[in-house]
XYZ file of C-alpha atoms in Angstrom:
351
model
C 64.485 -37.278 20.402
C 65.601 -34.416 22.080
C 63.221 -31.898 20.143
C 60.404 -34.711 21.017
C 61.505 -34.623 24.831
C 62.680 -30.666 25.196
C 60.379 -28.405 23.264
C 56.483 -28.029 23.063
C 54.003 -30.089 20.527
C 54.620 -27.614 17.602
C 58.671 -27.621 17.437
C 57.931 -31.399 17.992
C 55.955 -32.080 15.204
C 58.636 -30.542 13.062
C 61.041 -33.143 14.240
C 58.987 -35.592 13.453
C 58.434 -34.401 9.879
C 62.911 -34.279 9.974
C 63.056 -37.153 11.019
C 60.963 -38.697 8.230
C 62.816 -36.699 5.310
C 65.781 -37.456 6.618
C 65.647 -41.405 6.455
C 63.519 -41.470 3.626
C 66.940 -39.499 1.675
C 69.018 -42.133 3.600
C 67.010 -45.047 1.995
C 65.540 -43.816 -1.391
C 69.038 -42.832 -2.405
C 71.114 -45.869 -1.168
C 73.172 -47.377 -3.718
C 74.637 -51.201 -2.954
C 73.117 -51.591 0.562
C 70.954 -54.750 1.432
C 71.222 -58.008 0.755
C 68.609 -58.054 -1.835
C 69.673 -54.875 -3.876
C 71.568 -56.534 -6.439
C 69.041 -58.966 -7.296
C 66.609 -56.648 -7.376
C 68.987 -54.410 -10.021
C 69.207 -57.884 -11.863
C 64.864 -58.237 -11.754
C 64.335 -54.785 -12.665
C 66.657 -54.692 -15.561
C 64.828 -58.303 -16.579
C 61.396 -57.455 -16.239
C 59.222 -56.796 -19.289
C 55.546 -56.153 -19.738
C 55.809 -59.819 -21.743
C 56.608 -61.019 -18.170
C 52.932 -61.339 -17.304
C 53.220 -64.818 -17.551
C 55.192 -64.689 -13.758
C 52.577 -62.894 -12.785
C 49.937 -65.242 -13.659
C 51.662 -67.927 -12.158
C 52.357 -66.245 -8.932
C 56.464 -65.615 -9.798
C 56.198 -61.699 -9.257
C 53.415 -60.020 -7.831
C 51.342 -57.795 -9.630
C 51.926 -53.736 -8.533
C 55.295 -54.952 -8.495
C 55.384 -55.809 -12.037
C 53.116 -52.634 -12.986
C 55.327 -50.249 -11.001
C 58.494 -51.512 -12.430
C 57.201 -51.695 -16.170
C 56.009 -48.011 -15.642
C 59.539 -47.131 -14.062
C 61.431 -48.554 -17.324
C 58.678 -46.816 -19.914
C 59.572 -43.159 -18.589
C 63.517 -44.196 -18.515
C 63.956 -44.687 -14.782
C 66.937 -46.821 -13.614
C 66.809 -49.203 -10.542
C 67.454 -46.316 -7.890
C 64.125 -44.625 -9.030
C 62.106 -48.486 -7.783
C 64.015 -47.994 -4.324
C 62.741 -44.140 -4.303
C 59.184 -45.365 -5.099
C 58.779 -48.192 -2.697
C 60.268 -46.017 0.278
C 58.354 -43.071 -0.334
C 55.383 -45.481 -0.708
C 56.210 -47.114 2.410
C 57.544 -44.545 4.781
C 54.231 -42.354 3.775
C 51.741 -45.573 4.802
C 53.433 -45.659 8.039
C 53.418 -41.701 8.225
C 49.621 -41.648 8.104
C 49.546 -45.220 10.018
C 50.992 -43.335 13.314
C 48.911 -40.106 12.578
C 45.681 -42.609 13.249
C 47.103 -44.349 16.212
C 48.688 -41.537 18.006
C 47.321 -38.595 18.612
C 50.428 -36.672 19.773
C 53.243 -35.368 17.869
C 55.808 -36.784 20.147
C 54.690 -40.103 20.666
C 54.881 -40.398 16.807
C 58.020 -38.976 17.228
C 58.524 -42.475 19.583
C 56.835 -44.481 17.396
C 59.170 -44.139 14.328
C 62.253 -44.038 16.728
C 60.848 -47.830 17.619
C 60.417 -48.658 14.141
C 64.190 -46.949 13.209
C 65.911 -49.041 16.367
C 63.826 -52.468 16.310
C 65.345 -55.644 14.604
C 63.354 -56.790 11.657
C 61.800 -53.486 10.857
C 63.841 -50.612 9.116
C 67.026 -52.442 8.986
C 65.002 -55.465 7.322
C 63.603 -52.660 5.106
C 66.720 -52.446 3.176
C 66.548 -56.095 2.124
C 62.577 -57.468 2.151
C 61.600 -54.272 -0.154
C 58.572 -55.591 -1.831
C 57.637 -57.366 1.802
C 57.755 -53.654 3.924
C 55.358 -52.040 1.513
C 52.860 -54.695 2.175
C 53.963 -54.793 5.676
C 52.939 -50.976 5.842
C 49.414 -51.185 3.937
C 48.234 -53.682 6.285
C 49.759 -51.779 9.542
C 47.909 -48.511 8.071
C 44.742 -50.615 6.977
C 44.121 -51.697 10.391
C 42.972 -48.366 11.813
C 40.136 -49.240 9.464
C 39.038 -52.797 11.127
C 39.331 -50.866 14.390
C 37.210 -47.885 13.653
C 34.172 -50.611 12.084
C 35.291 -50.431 8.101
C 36.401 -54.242 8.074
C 35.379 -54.074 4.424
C 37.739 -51.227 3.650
C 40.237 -53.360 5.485
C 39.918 -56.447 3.430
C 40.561 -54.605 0.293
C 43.902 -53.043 1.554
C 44.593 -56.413 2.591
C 43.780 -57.535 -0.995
C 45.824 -54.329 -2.168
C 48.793 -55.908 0.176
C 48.557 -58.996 -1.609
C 49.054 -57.934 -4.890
C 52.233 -56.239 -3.500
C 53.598 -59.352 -1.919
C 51.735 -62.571 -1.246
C 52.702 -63.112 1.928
C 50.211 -60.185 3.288
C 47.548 -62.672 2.892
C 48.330 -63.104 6.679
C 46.414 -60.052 7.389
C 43.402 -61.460 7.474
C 44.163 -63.445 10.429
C 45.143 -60.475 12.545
C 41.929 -58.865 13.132
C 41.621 -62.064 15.288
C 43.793 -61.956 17.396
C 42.647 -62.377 20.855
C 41.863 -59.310 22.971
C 42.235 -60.382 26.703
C 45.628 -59.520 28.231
C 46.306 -62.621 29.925
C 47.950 -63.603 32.972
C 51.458 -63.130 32.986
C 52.232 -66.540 33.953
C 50.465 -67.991 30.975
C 52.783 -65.603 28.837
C 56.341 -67.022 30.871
C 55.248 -70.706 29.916
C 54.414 -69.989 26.473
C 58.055 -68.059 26.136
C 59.226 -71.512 28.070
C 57.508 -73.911 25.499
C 59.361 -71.378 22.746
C 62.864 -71.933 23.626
C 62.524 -75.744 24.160
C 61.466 -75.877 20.961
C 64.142 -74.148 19.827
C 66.873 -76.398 20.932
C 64.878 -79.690 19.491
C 67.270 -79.915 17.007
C 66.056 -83.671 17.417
C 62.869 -83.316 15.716
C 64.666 -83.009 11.953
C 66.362 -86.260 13.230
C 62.971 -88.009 13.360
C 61.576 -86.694 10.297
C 64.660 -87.096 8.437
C 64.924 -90.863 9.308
C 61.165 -91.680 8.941
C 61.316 -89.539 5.576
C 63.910 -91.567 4.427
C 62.365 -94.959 5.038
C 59.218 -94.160 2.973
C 61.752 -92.842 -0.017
C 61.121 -88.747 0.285
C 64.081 -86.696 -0.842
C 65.529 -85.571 2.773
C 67.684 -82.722 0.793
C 65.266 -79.623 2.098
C 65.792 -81.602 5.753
C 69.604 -81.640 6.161
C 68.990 -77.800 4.509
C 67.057 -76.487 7.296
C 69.240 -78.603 10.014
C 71.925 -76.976 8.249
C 70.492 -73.092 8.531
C 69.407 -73.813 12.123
C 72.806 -75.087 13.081
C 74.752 -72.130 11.009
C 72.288 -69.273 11.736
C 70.569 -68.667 15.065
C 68.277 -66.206 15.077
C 67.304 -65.975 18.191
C 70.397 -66.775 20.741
C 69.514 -67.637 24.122
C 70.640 -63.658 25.617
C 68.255 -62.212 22.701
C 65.566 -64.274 23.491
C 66.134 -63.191 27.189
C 66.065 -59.485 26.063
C 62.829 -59.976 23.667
C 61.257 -61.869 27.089
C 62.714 -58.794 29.270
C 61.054 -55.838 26.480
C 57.503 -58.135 27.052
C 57.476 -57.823 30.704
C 58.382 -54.043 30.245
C 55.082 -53.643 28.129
C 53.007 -56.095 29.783
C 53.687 -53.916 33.017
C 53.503 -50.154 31.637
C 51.113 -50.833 28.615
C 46.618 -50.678 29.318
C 44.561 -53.394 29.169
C 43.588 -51.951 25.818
C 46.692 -53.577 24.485
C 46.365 -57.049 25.291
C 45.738 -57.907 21.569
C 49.495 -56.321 20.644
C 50.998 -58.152 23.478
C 49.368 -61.447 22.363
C 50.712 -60.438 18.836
C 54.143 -60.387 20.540
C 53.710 -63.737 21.581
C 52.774 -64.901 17.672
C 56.044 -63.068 16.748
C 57.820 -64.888 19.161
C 56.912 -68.484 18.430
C 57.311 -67.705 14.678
C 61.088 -66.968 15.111
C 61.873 -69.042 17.246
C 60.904 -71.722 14.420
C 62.334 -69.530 11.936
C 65.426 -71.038 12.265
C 63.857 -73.933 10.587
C 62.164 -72.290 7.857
C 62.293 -68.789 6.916
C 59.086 -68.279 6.089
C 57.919 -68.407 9.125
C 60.330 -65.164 9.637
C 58.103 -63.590 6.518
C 54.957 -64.079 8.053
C 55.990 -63.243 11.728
C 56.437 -59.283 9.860
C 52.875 -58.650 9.260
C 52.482 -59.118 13.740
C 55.626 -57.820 14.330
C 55.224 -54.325 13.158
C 52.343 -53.952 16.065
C 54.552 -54.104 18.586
C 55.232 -50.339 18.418
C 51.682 -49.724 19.688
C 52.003 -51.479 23.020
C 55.271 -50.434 23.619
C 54.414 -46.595 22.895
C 51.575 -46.798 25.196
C 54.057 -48.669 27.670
C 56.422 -45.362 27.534
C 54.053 -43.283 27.751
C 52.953 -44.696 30.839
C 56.548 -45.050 32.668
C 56.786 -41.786 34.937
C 60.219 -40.513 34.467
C 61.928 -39.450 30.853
C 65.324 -40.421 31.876
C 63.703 -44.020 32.150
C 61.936 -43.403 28.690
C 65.215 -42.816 27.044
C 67.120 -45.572 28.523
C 65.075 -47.991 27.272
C 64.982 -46.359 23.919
C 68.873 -46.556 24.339
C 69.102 -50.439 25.208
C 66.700 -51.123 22.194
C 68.886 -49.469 19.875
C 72.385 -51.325 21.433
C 70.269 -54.759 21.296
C 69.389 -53.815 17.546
C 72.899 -53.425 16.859
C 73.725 -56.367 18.227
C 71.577 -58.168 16.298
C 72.559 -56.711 12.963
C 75.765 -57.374 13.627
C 75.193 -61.333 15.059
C 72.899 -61.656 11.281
C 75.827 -60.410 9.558
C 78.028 -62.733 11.101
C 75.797 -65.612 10.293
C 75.292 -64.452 6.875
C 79.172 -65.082 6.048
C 79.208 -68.171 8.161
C 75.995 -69.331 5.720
C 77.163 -68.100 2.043
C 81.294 -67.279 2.482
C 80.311 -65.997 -1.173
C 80.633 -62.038 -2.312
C 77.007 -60.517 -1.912
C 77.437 -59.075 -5.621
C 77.607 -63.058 -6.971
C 74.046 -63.552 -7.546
C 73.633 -66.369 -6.430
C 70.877 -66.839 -3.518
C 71.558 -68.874 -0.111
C 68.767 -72.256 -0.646
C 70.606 -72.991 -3.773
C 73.828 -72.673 -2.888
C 73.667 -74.686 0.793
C 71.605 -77.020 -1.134
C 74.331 -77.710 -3.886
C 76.719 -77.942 -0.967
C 74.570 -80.656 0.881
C 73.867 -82.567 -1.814
């Protein structure tokens, strides 16, 4: 950041190029980091090219199961899939900035955003298969935007293939445009966090679902995740609510769509603590973020205020690792090398 801030565009543009290489090495070569790696060391050293019956019926996606079968043909272990998806994924969002941003340093900014922010990098480690599709539809955008909506429906297609959840992309094209009033924005962030303490509404369902003779087990599941893992306390919430204002103030009217995609991401985790899918989705909006807030730094007049707010992002990101870490061993209290994944192990312990 200090090459970006201290030196011209061409010493800049080298840091930006360091800065890639050097977490791409950090991530390709990582060995027992993530939540997800060891089940992804157990899938890899399952899958087969007989396995195309899970692909048929929607168990593992497609370029998933071709790049892995390809992997184990030329005698790659797992840590060659983790080099592959991250060079695949850190290159799409490479190229993705490139088309947005014009200047070296605010690409620079741009991948410092994506590096500090909660549910991007960090969530790399773990949703592998999720990022990569996350990144084609990020860098397929550029192509709705410049007229090529075809083009962009195929990478969206392309995402797909690469995890099923990307079928979401369709929908973001549209988004609406206008920048709206920032009142409209505080009562929508109001509506959010009511709805987040309603732990009453899985009291309703579970009684009426009950009476009619529906199995209540995936109920008293989610009351249980809500109640064991909040995802968004209340002084996160306030700082997510804080970061919009900061945009919605500093950013152009060109941005209303991103800020609008803010509030999608919002609403979606606040009722991720009731289903995590919801969470999944809320990725594909999520990652737009860094465009209004780029354009919102750009815009603020002094450096030292730039960097601050860089700063706080980064403390709040740590926070929030550290508050899903916590929450993780309040949820599981199992070793992360057991195998054994979180639904069916709070489910055994419900029923």
């Amino acid at each position: 950041m200090l090459i970006n801030e201290c030196f011209n565009e061409y010493i800049a543009s080298w840091g930006e190029r360091l800065l890639y290489v050097i977490v791409f090495f950090i991530t390709a070569f990582r060995y027992n980091i993530g939540w997800d790696y060891q089940p992804y060391v157990k899938k890899y050293i399952e899958m087969e090219w007989s396995s195309i019956d899970d692909v048929l019926n929607g168990e593992v996606e497609f370029v998933y199961y071709i790049i892995v079968n390809i992997l184990k043909d030329c005698g790659f272990d797992t840590q060659m899939f983790f080099f592959v998806y991250t060079l695949l994924t850190l290159s799409l969002f490479y190229f993705a900035n490139k088309r947005y941003f014009s200047s070296y340093k605010v690409r620079c900014i741009a991948f410092l955003i994506f590096l500090f922010s909660p549910h991007l990098y960090m969530e790399s480690l773990n949703i592998v298969r999720q990022m990569l599709a996350v990144a084609l539809i990020y860098f397929a955008y550029g192509y709705w935007e410049k007229g090529k909506k075809y083009t962009y429906c195929l990478f969206t297609m392309l995402a797909t293939m690469v995890h099923l959840s990307a079928a979401i992309g369709i929908v973001i094209p549209f988004v609406p445009r206008k920048k709206f009033n920032i009142v409209l924005y505080l009562i929508c962030f109001g509506m959010f966090i009511y709805i987040y303490q309603m732990d009453i509404i899985f009291s309703v369902i579970e009684i009426w679902a009950e009476r009619i003779g529906v199995d209540v087990s995936i109920i008293k599941y989610a009351k249980y995740l809500h109640s064991n893992e909040q995802t968004l306390p209340v002084f996160m919430i306030g700082f997510d609510i804080t970061l919009f204002i900061f945009i919605y103030l500093f950013s152009g009217k060109q941005c209303g769509k991103f800020l609008n995609m803010m509030i999608v991401v919002m609403g979606f985790f606040i009722c991720a603590s009731y289903s995590h899918v919801l969470m999944r989705v809320a990725y594909y909006f999520l990652i737009f973020y860094i465009i209004p807030f780029c354009d919102a730094l750009i815009n603020v007049p002094h450096r030292s205020l730039r960097i601050f707010t860089l700063g706080v992002l980064m403390i709040y990101s740590l926070l929030l690792i550290n508050g899903n870490m916590e929450a993780r061993l309040k949820l599981t209290n199992v070793p992360s090398s057991a195998y054994n994944y979180e639904y069916d192990y709070n489910l055994s312990l419900i029923k």
